[in-house]
Amino acid sequence: MIPRVTEAPLTPALRARLLARRALALRGMPRRAALFHVRVYGRALRRGDWFSLRSGTPPRDVAELLLVARGRRRVVELGTATAWTTGALVVDDPERRVLSFDPIVRPEREAYLALLSPAARARVTLVEAPGAAGAAQATDVADLLFIDSSHEHEATREEFAAWREHLAPGAVVVFHDYTNPAFPGVAQAVADLGLTG
C-alpha cells in the first residue's frame, strides 16, 4: 500500500522514499507506462503538487486499464484531470490515439504532458468540454471508452448514453471507481443502464 501523501514539507530523503514506494507499486504495469508514471510522480513530488498526488488514478487501476486497452488504438477518455492516465495510455501503445474530455483544465496538466515525447504528445487530443457533450463532436468510433469524470449517477448515465452510438463493434467501456464505495453513483448508473461485464 502506498502511504497517503500529506502536505507536510518534503525533504529530499522523504521524496526519494515515496518515489521508491511508487516504483514498487507500478510492478505489473507495462514498462513504458510505468516509467512515465515514475516521471510524473517524481515531478509532482518536486513541485509539491498535492492535487495530482492525491487525485491520480492508483497504479493498480492504471495497470488493469492498460491490460483491457491492449490492441485498442482509438481511446476516448472522459475526465482528463492532470493527464497521468492519458499519458500512460498513449505511451503504452505507439499507435494508440487518445481523445480526452474535461470541462476543467487543470493548471498542472501541461507540466505532465510535457514529459511525453513529441510523437506521443501528438497522439493526444484534449477537449475542454464535458464528456457527454463531446460525443456530438466525435468523427470516429472508439475501441475503448474510459469514463472517469464526475462519478455522479446521472452524469455517468448521460455520458455512456451519449457515447454508445460512437463505439466500434466489440468496444470496451470501463467505468472507473465502479466498486469504490466512495462513489456509489458509478455502480448505480451501471445498474440502471443494465450493463454487465
XYZ file of C-alpha atoms in Angstrom:
197
model
C 0.000 0.000 0.000
C 1.272 3.457 -0.875
C 1.261 5.902 2.048
C -1.073 8.851 1.712
C 0.917 11.919 0.777
C 0.317 14.798 3.151
C 1.046 18.464 2.674
C 3.998 18.346 5.039
C 7.274 19.690 3.631
C 9.123 17.031 1.676
C 12.766 16.516 2.449
C 14.897 15.001 -0.311
C 15.083 11.755 1.696
C 11.292 11.530 2.096
C 10.814 12.354 -1.578
C 13.214 9.532 -2.535
C 11.384 7.048 -0.249
C 7.982 7.991 -1.675
C 9.295 7.689 -5.228
C 10.798 4.253 -4.456
C 7.488 3.068 -2.978
C 5.632 4.338 -6.032
C 8.043 2.485 -8.306
C 7.322 -0.737 -6.388
C 3.565 -0.129 -6.726
C 3.995 0.048 -10.503
C 5.026 -3.598 -10.792
C 2.773 -5.293 -13.302
C 2.289 -2.129 -15.341
C 3.800 -2.185 -18.845
C 7.336 -0.802 -18.784
C 6.811 2.387 -20.799
C 3.707 3.331 -18.824
C 5.466 2.566 -15.523
C 8.415 4.785 -16.480
C 6.017 7.585 -17.393
C 4.285 7.197 -14.009
C 7.597 7.355 -12.140
C 8.440 10.554 -14.003
C 5.080 12.264 -13.374
C 5.035 11.195 -9.736
C 8.577 12.488 -9.254
C 7.688 15.790 -10.883
C 4.595 16.114 -8.668
C 6.700 15.469 -5.559
C 9.299 18.045 -6.605
C 6.600 20.629 -7.360
C 4.596 19.908 -4.214
C 1.570 19.247 -6.440
C -0.767 17.899 -3.790
C -3.827 17.840 -6.039
C -2.194 15.462 -8.521
C -0.602 13.325 -5.827
C -3.995 12.798 -4.168
C -6.223 12.536 -7.219
C -4.174 10.491 -9.678
C -5.614 7.118 -10.653
C -3.940 4.444 -8.489
C -1.219 2.423 -10.274
C -3.146 -0.850 -9.891
C -6.150 0.695 -11.657
C -3.962 2.061 -14.464
C -2.329 -1.366 -14.903
C -5.764 -3.005 -15.208
C -6.922 -0.343 -17.675
C -3.833 -0.884 -19.829
C -4.466 -4.628 -19.823
C -8.014 -4.044 -21.091
C -6.708 -1.495 -23.612
C -4.367 -3.950 -25.360
C -4.879 -3.789 -29.101
C -7.304 -0.879 -28.803
C -5.998 2.101 -30.732
C -8.863 4.621 -30.567
C -9.449 5.581 -26.941
C -11.878 8.130 -25.582
C -11.271 9.249 -22.009
C -13.883 11.237 -20.106
C -12.088 13.064 -17.298
C -8.545 14.203 -18.104
C -7.651 15.890 -14.783
C -3.839 16.087 -14.731
C -3.462 13.612 -17.641
C -1.459 10.930 -15.832
C -3.740 8.183 -17.156
C -3.908 9.869 -20.563
C -0.112 9.758 -20.775
C 0.061 6.121 -19.664
C -2.469 5.130 -22.328
C -0.575 6.854 -25.118
C 2.931 5.665 -24.178
C 1.729 2.086 -23.752
C 0.994 1.656 -27.470
C 2.831 3.695 -30.122
C -0.209 3.522 -32.432
C -2.850 4.466 -29.854
C -4.613 7.827 -30.042
C -6.372 9.276 -27.005
C -9.192 11.788 -27.233
C -9.762 13.167 -23.737
C -12.576 15.406 -22.496
C -12.757 17.502 -19.347
C -14.678 20.737 -18.715
C -11.994 21.849 -16.259
C -8.441 22.430 -17.452
C -6.141 21.695 -14.540
C -3.183 24.128 -14.481
C -0.825 21.241 -13.644
C -1.755 19.198 -16.712
C 0.707 20.647 -19.241
C 3.677 20.037 -16.923
C 2.941 16.298 -17.034
C 2.093 16.133 -20.728
C 5.449 17.821 -21.377
C 7.077 14.581 -20.178
C 5.738 12.776 -23.257
C 7.828 12.546 -26.391
C 6.652 14.870 -29.182
C 5.353 11.836 -31.113
C 3.343 10.597 -28.133
C 2.040 14.079 -27.325
C 0.845 14.419 -30.930
C -1.426 11.388 -30.385
C -3.282 13.104 -27.518
C -6.205 15.408 -28.268
C -7.616 17.379 -25.349
C -11.079 18.901 -25.470
C -12.363 21.343 -22.874
C -15.925 20.029 -22.628
C -17.989 17.631 -20.528
C -17.850 14.024 -21.700
C -21.492 13.830 -22.760
C -21.174 16.969 -24.894
C -18.020 15.618 -26.505
C -19.838 12.778 -28.245
C -21.547 15.244 -30.578
C -18.074 16.224 -31.860
C -16.955 12.629 -32.488
C -15.781 11.937 -36.033
C -14.602 8.366 -35.408
C -15.639 5.393 -33.306
C -13.890 4.367 -30.091
C -12.385 0.950 -29.344
C -12.237 1.857 -25.654
C -14.300 4.339 -23.661
C -12.856 5.176 -20.230
C -15.355 7.029 -18.033
C -13.541 8.691 -15.126
C -15.255 12.038 -14.744
C -17.778 13.283 -12.178
C -18.597 9.827 -10.725
C -22.150 11.076 -10.219
C -25.079 8.825 -11.097
C -26.899 10.964 -13.657
C -23.760 12.346 -15.319
C -22.307 8.837 -15.704
C -25.547 7.606 -17.303
C -25.630 10.592 -19.676
C -22.002 10.115 -20.718
C -22.477 6.454 -21.567
C -25.724 7.163 -23.418
C -24.061 9.925 -25.453
C -21.110 7.742 -26.487
C -22.957 4.449 -27.004
C -23.503 5.027 -30.740
C -19.842 6.056 -31.184
C -18.439 2.706 -30.008
C -16.828 0.334 -32.500
C -18.155 -3.238 -32.647
C -16.522 -5.114 -29.763
C -15.509 -1.899 -27.976
C -14.922 -1.978 -24.235
C -16.302 0.541 -21.758
C -14.511 1.000 -18.417
C -16.232 2.822 -15.554
C -13.557 3.935 -13.097
C -14.376 3.534 -9.387
C -17.243 1.132 -10.126
C -16.535 -0.807 -6.918
C -15.404 2.192 -4.849
C -17.926 2.800 -2.020
C -16.966 6.489 -2.017
C -18.580 6.826 -5.472
C -21.895 4.910 -5.385
C -23.209 6.860 -8.374
C -20.995 4.902 -10.775
C -22.327 1.459 -9.755
C -25.839 2.870 -9.638
C -25.526 4.180 -13.209
C -24.149 0.865 -14.474
C -27.041 -0.992 -12.819
C -29.622 1.430 -14.238
C -28.149 1.017 -17.711
C -28.442 -2.771 -17.387
C -24.778 -3.286 -18.242
C -22.859 -6.430 -17.350
C -19.238 -7.461 -17.611
